[in-house]
JSON list of C-alpha atoms in Angstrom, two decimals:
[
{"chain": "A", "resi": 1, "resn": "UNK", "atom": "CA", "xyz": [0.00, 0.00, 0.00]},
{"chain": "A", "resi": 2, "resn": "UNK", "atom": "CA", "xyz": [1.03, 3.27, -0.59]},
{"chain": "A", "resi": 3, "resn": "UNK", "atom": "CA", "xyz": [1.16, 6.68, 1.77]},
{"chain": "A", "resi": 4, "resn": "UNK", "atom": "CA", "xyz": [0.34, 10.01, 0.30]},
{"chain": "A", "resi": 5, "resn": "UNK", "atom": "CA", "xyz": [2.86, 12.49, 1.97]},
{"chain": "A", "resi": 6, "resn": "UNK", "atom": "CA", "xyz": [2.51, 16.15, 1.08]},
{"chain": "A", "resi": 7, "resn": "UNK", "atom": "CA", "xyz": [6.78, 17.00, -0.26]},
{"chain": "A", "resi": 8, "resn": "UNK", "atom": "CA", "xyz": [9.56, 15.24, -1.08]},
{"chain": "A", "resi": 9, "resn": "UNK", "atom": "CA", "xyz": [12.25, 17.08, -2.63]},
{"chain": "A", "resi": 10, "resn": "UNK", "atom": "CA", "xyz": [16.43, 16.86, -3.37]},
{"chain": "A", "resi": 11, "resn": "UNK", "atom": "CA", "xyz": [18.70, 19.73, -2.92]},
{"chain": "A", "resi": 12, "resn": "UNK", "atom": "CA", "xyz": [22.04, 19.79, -3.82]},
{"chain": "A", "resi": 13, "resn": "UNK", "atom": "CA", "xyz": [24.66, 22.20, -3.55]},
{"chain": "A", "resi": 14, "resn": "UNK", "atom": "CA", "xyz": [24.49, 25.47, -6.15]},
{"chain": "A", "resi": 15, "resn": "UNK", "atom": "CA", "xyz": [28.32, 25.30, -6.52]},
{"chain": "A", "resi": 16, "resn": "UNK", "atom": "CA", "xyz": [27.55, 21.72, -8.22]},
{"chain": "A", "resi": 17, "resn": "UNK", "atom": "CA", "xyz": [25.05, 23.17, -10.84]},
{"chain": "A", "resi": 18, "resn": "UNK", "atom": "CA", "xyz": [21.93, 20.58, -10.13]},
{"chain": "A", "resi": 19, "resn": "UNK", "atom": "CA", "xyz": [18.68, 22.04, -9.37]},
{"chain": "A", "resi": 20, "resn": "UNK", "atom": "CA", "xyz": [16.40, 21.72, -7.07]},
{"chain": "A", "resi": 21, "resn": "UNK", "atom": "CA", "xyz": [13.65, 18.94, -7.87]},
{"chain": "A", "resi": 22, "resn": "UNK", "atom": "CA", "xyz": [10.56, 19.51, -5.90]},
{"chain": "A", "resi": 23, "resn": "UNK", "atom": "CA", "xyz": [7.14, 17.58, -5.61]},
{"chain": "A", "resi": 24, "resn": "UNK", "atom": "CA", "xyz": [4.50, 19.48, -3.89]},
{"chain": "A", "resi": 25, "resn": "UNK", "atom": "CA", "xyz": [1.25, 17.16, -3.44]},
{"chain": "A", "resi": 26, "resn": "UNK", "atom": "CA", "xyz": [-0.58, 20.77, -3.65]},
{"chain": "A", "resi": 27, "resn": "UNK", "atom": "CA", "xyz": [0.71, 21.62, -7.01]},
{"chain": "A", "resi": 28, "resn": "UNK", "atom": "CA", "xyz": [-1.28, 20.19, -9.89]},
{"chain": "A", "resi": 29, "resn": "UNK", "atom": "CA", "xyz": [-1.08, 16.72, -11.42]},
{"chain": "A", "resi": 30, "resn": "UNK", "atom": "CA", "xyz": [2.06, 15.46, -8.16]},
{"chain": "A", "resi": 31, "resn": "UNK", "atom": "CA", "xyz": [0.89, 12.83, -6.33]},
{"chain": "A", "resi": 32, "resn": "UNK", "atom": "CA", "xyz": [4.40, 12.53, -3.87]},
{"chain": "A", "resi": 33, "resn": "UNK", "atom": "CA", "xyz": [3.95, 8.69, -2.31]},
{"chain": "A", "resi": 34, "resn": "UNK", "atom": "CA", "xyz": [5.93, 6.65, -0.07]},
{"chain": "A", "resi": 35, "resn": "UNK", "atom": "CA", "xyz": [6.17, 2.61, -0.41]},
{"chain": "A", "resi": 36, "resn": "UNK", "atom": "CA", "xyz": [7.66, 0.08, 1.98]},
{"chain": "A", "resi": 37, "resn": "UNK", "atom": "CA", "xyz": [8.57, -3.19, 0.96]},
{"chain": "A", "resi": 38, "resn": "UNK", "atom": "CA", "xyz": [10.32, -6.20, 2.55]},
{"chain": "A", "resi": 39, "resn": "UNK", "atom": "CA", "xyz": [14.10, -7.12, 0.66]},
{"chain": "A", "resi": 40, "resn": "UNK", "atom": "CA", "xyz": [15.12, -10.43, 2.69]},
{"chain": "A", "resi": 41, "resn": "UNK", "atom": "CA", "xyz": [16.88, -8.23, 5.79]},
{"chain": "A", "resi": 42, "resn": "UNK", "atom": "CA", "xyz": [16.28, -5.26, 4.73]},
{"chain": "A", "resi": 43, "resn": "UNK", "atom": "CA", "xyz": [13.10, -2.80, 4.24]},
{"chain": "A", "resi": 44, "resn": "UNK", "atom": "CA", "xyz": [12.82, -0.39, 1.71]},
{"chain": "A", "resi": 45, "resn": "UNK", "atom": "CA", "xyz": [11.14, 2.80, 1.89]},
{"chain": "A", "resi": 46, "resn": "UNK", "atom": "CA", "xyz": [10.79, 4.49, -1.62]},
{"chain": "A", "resi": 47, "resn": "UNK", "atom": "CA", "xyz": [8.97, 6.51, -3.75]},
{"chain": "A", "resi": 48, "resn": "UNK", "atom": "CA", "xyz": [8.85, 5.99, -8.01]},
{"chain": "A", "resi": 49, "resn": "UNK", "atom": "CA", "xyz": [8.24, 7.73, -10.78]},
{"chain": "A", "resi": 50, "resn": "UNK", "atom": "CA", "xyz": [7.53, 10.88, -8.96]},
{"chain": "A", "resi": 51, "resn": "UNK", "atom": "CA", "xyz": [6.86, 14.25, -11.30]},
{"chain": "A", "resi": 52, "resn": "UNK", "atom": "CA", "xyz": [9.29, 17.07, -9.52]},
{"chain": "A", "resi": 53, "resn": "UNK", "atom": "CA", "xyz": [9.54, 20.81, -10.29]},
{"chain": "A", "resi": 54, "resn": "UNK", "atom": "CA", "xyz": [13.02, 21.95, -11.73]},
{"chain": "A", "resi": 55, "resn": "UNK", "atom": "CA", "xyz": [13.34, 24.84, -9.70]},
{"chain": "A", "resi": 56, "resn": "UNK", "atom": "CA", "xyz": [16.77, 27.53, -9.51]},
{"chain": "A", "resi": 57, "resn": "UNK", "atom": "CA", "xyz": [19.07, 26.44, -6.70]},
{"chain": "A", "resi": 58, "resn": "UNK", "atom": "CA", "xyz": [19.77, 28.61, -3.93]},
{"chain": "A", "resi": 59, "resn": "UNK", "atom": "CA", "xyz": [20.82, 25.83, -1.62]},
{"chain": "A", "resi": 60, "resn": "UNK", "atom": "CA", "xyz": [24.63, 24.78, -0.25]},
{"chain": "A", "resi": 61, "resn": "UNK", "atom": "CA", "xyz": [22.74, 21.31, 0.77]},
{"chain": "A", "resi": 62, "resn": "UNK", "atom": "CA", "xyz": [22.88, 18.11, -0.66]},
{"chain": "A", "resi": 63, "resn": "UNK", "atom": "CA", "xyz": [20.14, 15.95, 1.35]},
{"chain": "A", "resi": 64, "resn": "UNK", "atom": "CA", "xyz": [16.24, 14.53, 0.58]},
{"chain": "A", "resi": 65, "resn": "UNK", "atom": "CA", "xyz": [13.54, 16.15, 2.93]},
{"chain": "A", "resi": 66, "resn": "UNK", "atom": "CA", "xyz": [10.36, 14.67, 3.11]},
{"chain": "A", "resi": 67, "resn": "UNK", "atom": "CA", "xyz": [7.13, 15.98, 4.65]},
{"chain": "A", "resi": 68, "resn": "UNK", "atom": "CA", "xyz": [3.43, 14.39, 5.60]},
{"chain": "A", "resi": 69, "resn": "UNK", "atom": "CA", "xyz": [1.09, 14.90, 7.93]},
{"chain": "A", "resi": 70, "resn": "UNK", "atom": "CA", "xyz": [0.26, 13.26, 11.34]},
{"chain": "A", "resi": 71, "resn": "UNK", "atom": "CA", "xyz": [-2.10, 10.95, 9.52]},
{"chain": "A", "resi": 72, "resn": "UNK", "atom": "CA", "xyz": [0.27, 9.68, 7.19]},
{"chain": "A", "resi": 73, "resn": "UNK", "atom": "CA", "xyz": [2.68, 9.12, 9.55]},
{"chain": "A", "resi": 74, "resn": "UNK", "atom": "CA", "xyz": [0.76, 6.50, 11.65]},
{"chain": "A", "resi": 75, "resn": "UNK", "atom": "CA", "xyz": [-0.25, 5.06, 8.21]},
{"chain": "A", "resi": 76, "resn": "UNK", "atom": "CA", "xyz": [3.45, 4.70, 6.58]},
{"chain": "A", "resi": 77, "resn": "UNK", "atom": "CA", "xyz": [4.42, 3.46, 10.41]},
{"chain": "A", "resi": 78, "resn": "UNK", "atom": "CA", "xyz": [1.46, 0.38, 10.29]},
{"chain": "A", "resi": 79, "resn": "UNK", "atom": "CA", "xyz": [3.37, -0.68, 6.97]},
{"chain": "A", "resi": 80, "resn": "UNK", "atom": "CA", "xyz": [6.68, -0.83, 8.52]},
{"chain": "A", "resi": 81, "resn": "UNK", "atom": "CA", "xyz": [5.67, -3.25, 11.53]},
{"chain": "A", "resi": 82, "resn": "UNK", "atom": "CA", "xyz": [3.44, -5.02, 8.65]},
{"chain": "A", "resi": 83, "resn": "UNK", "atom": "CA", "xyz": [6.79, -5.51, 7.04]},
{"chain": "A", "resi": 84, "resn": "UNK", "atom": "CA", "xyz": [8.77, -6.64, 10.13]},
{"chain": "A", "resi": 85, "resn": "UNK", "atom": "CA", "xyz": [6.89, -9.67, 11.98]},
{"chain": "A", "resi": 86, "resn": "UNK", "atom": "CA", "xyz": [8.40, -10.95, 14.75]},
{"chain": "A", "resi": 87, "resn": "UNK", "atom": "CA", "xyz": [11.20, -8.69, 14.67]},
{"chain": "A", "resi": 88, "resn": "UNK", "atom": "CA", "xyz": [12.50, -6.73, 17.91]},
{"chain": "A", "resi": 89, "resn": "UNK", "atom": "CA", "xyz": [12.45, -2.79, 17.16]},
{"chain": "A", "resi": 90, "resn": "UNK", "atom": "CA", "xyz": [15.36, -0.74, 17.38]},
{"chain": "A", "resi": 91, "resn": "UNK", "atom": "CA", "xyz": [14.75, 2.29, 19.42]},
{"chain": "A", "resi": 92, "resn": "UNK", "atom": "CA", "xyz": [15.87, 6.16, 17.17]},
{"chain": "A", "resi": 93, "resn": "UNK", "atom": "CA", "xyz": [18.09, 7.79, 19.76]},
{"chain": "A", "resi": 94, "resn": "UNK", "atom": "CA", "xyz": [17.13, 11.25, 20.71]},
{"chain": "A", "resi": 95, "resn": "UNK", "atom": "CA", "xyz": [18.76, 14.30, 18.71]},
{"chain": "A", "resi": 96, "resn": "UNK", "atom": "CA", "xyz": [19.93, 17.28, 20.14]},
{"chain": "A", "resi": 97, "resn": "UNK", "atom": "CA", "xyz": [20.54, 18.95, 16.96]},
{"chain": "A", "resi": 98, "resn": "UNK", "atom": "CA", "xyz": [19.50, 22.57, 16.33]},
{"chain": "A", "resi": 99, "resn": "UNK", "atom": "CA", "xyz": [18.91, 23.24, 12.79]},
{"chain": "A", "resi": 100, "resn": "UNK", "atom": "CA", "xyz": [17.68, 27.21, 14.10]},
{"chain": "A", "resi": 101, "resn": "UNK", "atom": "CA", "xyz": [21.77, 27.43, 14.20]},
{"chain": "A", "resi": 102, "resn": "UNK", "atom": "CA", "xyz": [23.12, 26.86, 10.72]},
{"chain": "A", "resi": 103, "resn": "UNK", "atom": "CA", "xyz": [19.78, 28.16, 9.05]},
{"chain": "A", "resi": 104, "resn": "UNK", "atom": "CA", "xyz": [21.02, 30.77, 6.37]},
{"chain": "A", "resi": 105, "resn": "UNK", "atom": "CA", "xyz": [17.93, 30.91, 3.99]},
{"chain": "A", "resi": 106, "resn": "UNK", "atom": "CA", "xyz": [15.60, 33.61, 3.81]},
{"chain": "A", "resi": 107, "resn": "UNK", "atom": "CA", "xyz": [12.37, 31.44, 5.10]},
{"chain": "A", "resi": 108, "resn": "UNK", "atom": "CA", "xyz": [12.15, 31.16, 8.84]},
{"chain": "A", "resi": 109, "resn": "UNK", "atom": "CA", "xyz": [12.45, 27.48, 10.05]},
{"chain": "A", "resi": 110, "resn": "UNK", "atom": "CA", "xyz": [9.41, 25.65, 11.78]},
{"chain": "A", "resi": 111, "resn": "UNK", "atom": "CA", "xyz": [9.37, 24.66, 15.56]},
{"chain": "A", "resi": 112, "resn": "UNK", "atom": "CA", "xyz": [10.64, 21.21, 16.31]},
{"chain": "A", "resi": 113, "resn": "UNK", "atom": "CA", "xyz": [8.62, 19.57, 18.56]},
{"chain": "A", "resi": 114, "resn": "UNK", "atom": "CA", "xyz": [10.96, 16.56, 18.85]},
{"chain": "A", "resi": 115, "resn": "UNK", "atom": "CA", "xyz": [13.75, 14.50, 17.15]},
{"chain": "A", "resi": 116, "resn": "UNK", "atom": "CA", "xyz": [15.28, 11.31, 16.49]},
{"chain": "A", "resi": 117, "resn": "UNK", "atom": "CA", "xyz": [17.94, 9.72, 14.24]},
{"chain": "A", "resi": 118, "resn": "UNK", "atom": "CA", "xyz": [19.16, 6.44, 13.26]},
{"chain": "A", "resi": 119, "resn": "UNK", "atom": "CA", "xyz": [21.09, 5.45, 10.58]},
{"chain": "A", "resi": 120, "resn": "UNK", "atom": "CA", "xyz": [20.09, 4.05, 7.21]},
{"chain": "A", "resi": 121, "resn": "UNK", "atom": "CA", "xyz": [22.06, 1.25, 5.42]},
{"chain": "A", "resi": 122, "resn": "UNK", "atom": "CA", "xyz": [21.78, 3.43, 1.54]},
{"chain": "A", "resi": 123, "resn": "UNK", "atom": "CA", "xyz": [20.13, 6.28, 0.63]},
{"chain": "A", "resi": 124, "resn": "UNK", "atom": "CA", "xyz": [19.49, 7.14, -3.66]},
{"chain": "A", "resi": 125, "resn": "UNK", "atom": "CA", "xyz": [17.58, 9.76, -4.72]},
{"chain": "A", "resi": 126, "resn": "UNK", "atom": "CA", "xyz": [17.50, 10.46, -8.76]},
{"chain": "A", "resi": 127, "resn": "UNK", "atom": "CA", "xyz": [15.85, 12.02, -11.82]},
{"chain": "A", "resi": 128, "resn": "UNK", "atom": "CA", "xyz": [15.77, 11.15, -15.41]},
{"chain": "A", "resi": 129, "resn": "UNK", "atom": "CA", "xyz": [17.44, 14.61, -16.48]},
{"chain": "A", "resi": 130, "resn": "UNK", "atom": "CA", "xyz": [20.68, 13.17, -15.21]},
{"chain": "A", "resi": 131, "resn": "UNK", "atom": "CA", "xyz": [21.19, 14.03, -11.16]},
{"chain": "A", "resi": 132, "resn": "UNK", "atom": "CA", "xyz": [21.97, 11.38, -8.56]},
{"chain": "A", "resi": 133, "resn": "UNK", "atom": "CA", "xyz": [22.41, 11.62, -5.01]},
{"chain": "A", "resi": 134, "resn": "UNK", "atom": "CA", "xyz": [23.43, 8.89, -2.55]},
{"chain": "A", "resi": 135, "resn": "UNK", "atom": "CA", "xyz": [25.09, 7.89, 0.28]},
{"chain": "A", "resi": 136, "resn": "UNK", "atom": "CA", "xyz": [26.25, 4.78, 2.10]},
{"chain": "A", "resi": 137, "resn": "UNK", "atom": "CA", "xyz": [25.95, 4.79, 5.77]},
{"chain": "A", "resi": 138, "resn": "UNK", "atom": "CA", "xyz": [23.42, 7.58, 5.92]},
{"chain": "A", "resi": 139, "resn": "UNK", "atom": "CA", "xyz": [22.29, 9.30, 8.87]},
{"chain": "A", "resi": 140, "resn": "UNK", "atom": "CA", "xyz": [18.37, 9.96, 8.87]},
{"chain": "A", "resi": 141, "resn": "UNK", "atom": "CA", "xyz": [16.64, 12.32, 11.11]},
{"chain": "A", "resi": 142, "resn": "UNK", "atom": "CA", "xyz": [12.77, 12.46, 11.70]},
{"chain": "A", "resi": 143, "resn": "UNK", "atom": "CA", "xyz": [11.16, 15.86, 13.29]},
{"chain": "A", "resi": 144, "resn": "UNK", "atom": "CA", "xyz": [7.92, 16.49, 14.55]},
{"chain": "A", "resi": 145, "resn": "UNK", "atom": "CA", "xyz": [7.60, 20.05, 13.41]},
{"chain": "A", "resi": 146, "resn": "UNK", "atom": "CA", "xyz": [4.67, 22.92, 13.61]},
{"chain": "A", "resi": 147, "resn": "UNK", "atom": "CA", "xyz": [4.81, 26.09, 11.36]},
{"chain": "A", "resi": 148, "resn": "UNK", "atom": "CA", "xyz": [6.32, 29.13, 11.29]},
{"chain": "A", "resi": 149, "resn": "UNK", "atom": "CA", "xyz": [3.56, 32.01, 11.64]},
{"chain": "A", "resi": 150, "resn": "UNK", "atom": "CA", "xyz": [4.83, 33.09, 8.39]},
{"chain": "A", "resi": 151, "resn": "UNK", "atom": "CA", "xyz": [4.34, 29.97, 6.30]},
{"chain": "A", "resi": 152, "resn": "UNK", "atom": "CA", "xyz": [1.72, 29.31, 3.78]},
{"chain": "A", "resi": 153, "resn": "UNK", "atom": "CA", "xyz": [1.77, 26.04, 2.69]},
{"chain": "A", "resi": 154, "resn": "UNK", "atom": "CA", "xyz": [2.29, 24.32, 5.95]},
{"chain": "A", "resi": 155, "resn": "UNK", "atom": "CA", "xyz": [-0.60, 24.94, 8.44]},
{"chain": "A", "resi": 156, "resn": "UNK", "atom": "CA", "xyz": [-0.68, 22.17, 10.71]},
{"chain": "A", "resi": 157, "resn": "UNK", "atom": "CA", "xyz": [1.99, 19.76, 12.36]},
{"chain": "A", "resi": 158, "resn": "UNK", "atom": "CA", "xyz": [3.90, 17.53, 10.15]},
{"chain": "A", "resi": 159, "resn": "UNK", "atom": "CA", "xyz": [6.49, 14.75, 10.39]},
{"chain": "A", "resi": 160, "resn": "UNK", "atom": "CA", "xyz": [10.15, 15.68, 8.65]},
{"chain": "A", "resi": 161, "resn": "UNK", "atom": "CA", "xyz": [12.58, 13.36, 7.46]},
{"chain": "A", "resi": 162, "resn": "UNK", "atom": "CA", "xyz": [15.61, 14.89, 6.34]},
{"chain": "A", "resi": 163, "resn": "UNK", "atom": "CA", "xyz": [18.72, 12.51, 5.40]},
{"chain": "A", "resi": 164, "resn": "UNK", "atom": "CA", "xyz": [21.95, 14.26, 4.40]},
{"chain": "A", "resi": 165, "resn": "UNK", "atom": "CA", "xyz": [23.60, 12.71, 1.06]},
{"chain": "A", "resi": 166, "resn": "UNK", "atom": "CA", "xyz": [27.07, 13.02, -0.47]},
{"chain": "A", "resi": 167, "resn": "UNK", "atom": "CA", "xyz": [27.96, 15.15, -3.19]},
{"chain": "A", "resi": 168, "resn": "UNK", "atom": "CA", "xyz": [25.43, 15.10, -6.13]},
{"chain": "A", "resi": 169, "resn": "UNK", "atom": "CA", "xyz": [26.84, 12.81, -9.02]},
{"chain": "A", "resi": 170, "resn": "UNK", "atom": "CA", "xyz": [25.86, 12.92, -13.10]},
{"chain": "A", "resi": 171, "resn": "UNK", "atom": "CA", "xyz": [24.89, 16.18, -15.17]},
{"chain": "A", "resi": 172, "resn": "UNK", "atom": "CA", "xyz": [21.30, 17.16, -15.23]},
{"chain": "A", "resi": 173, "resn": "UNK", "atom": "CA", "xyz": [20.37, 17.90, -19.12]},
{"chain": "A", "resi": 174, "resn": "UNK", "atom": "CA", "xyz": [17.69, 20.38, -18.57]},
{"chain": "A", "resi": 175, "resn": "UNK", "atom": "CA", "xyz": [16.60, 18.60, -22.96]},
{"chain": "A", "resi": 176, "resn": "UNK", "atom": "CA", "xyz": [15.33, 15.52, -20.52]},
{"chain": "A", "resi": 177, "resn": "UNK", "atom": "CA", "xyz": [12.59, 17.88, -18.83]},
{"chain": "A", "resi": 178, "resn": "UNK", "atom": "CA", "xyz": [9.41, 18.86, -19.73]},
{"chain": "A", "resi": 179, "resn": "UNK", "atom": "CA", "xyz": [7.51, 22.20, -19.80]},
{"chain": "A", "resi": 180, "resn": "UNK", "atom": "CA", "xyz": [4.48, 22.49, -17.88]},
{"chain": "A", "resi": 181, "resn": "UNK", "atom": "CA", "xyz": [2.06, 25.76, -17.94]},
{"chain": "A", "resi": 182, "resn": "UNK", "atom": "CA", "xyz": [0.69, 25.44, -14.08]},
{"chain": "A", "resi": 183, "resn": "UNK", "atom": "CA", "xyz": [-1.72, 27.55, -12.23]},
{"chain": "A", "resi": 184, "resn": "UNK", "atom": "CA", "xyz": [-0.50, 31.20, -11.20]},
{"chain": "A", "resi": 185, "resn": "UNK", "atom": "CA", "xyz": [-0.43, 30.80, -7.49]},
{"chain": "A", "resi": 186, "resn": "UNK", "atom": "CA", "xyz": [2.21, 27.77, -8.13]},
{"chain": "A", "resi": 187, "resn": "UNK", "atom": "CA", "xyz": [4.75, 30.54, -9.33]},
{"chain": "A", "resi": 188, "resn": "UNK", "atom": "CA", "xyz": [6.90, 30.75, -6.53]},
{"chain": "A", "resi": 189, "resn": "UNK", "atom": "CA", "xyz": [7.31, 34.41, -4.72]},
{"chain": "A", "resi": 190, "resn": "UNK", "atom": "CA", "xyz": [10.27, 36.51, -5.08]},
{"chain": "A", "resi": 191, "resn": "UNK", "atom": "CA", "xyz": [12.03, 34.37, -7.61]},
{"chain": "A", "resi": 192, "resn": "UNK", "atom": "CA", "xyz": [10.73, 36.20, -10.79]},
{"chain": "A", "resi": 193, "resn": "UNK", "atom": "CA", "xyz": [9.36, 32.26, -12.01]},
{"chain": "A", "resi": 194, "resn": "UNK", "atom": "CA", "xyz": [7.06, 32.26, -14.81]},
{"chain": "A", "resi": 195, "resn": "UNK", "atom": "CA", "xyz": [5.37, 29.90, -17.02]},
{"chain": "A", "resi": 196, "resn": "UNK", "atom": "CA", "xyz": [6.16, 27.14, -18.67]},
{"chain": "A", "resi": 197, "resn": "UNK", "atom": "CA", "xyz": [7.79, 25.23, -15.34]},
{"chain": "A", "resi": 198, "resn": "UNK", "atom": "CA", "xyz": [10.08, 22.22, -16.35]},
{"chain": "A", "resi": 199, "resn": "UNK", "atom": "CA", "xyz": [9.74, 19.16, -14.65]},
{"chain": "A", "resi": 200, "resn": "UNK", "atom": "CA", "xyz": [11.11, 15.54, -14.58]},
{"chain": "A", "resi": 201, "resn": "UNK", "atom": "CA", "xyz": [10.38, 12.18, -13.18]},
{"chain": "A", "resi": 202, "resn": "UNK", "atom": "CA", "xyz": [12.20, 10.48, -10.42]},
{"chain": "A", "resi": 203, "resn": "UNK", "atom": "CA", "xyz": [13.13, 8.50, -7.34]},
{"chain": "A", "resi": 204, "resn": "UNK", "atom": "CA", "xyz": [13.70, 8.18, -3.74]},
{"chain": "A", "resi": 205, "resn": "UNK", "atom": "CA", "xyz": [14.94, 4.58, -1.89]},
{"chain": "A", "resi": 206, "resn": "UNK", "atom": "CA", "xyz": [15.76, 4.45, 1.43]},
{"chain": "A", "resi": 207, "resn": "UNK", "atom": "CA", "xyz": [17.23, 0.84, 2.55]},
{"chain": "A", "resi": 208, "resn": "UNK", "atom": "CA", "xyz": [17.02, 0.35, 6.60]},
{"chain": "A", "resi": 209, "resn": "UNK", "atom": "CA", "xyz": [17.57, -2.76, 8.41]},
{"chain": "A", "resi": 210, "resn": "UNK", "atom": "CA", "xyz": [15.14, -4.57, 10.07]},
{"chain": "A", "resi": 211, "resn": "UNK", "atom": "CA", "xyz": [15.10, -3.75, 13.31]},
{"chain": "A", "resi": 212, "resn": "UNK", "atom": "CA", "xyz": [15.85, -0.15, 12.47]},
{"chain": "A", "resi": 213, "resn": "UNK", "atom": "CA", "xyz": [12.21, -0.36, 10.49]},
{"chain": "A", "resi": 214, "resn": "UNK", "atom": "CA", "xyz": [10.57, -1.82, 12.88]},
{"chain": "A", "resi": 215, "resn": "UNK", "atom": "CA", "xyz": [11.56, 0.92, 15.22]},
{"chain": "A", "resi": 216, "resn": "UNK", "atom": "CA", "xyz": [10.63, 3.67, 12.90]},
{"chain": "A", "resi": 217, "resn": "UNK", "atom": "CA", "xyz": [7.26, 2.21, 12.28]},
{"chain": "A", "resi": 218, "resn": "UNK", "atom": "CA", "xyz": [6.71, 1.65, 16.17]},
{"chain": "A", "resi": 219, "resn": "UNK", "atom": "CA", "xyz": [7.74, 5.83, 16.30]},
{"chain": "A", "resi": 220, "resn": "UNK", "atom": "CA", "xyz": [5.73, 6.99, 13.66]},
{"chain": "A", "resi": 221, "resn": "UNK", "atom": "CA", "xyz": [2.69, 4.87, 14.87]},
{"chain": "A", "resi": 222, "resn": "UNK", "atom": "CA", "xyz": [3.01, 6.66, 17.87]},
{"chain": "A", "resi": 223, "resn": "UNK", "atom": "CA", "xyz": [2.20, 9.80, 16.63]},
{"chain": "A", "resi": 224, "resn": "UNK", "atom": "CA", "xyz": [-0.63, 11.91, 17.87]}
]
């Protein structure tokens, strides 16, 4: 079963010369879903053949953030225990990280209610223009955030994953995108964008171990 989530998107660094690729499940015709599936030890948490937004890069990140509500947090959690029977959860260790101190951007940052982090075994994210990120070994952190007064598209309280990846790889060929005429209030503010948007399909997998799942889903289920 899949789990509707409301963003994923993959920043890299500007000095690189990737974009950004963002999927917005606001924005019209992206659908962003997660999928877990069991790979002998191993669970895998991915999305496919998601539609992103080319967008200009401001960023000096390279890392996959991903965003959903309360509601599919419990629901992506139930499919990780459904994928890990009989298998003893590994508790995420409590972060003490404080993103509030390396923000540079010009949005303010949400509230973080709490965090965790464990480690996951691989991380990929890629598009069909050309861009790959990855990283072995990777270090994945999950917030339970609520907005910023100033936001607009996030209103309520939402679960964050945000996994830090290694220097992007490949060229993106802006020839393999696609232009897209979208609704006016999906022009983003202060950027000068304007119709047509470009856009490209792509991928997110996230490989955990077991008991590392099984901990995850017995977090996220116990969201409230």
């Amino acid at each position: 079963m899949s789990t509707p989530i409301t963003k994923i998107q993959f920043l890299s660094d500007r000095d690189s010369q990737h974009p950004i690729f963002y999927c917005h499940s606001a924005d019209e015709g992206h659908d962003p879903m997660l999928n877990v599936t069991r790979a002998g030890t191993e669970v895998v948490i991915s999305s496919v053949d998601c539609l992103f937004k080319v967008k200009k890069n401001p960023q000096k990140k390279n890392r996959v953030d991903i965003y959903m509500p309360k509601s599919s947090a419990n629901n992506l959690g139930r499919e990780l225990v459904l994928a890990t029977p009989s298998i003893q959860p590994r508790t995420w260790y409590v972060s003490n990280a404080n993103p509030h101190q390396n923000a540079g951007g010009r949005m303010a940052l949400p509230d973080i209610i709490w965090s965790k982090y464990a480690k996951a075994i691989r991380v990929d994210a890629y598009v069909a223009s050309g861009t790959n990120l990855s990283k072995q070994s990777a270090y994945v952190n999950i917030d339970l955030e609520t907005p910023h007064e100033t936001f607009i598209k996030m209103n309520s309280e939402e679960i964050h994953i945000g996994i830090a990846l290694e220097w992007p790889t490949g060229t993106h060929d802006a020839d393999k995108t696609q232009p897209f005429n979208v609704p006016e209030n999906e022009l983003q503010r202060g950027t000068q964008e304007q119709n047509p948007i470009y856009k490209v399909t792509g991928g997110f997998a996230m490989r955990l171990d077991c008991q590392v799942a099984a901990g995850l889903g017995q977090l996220l289920i116990g969201v409230v």
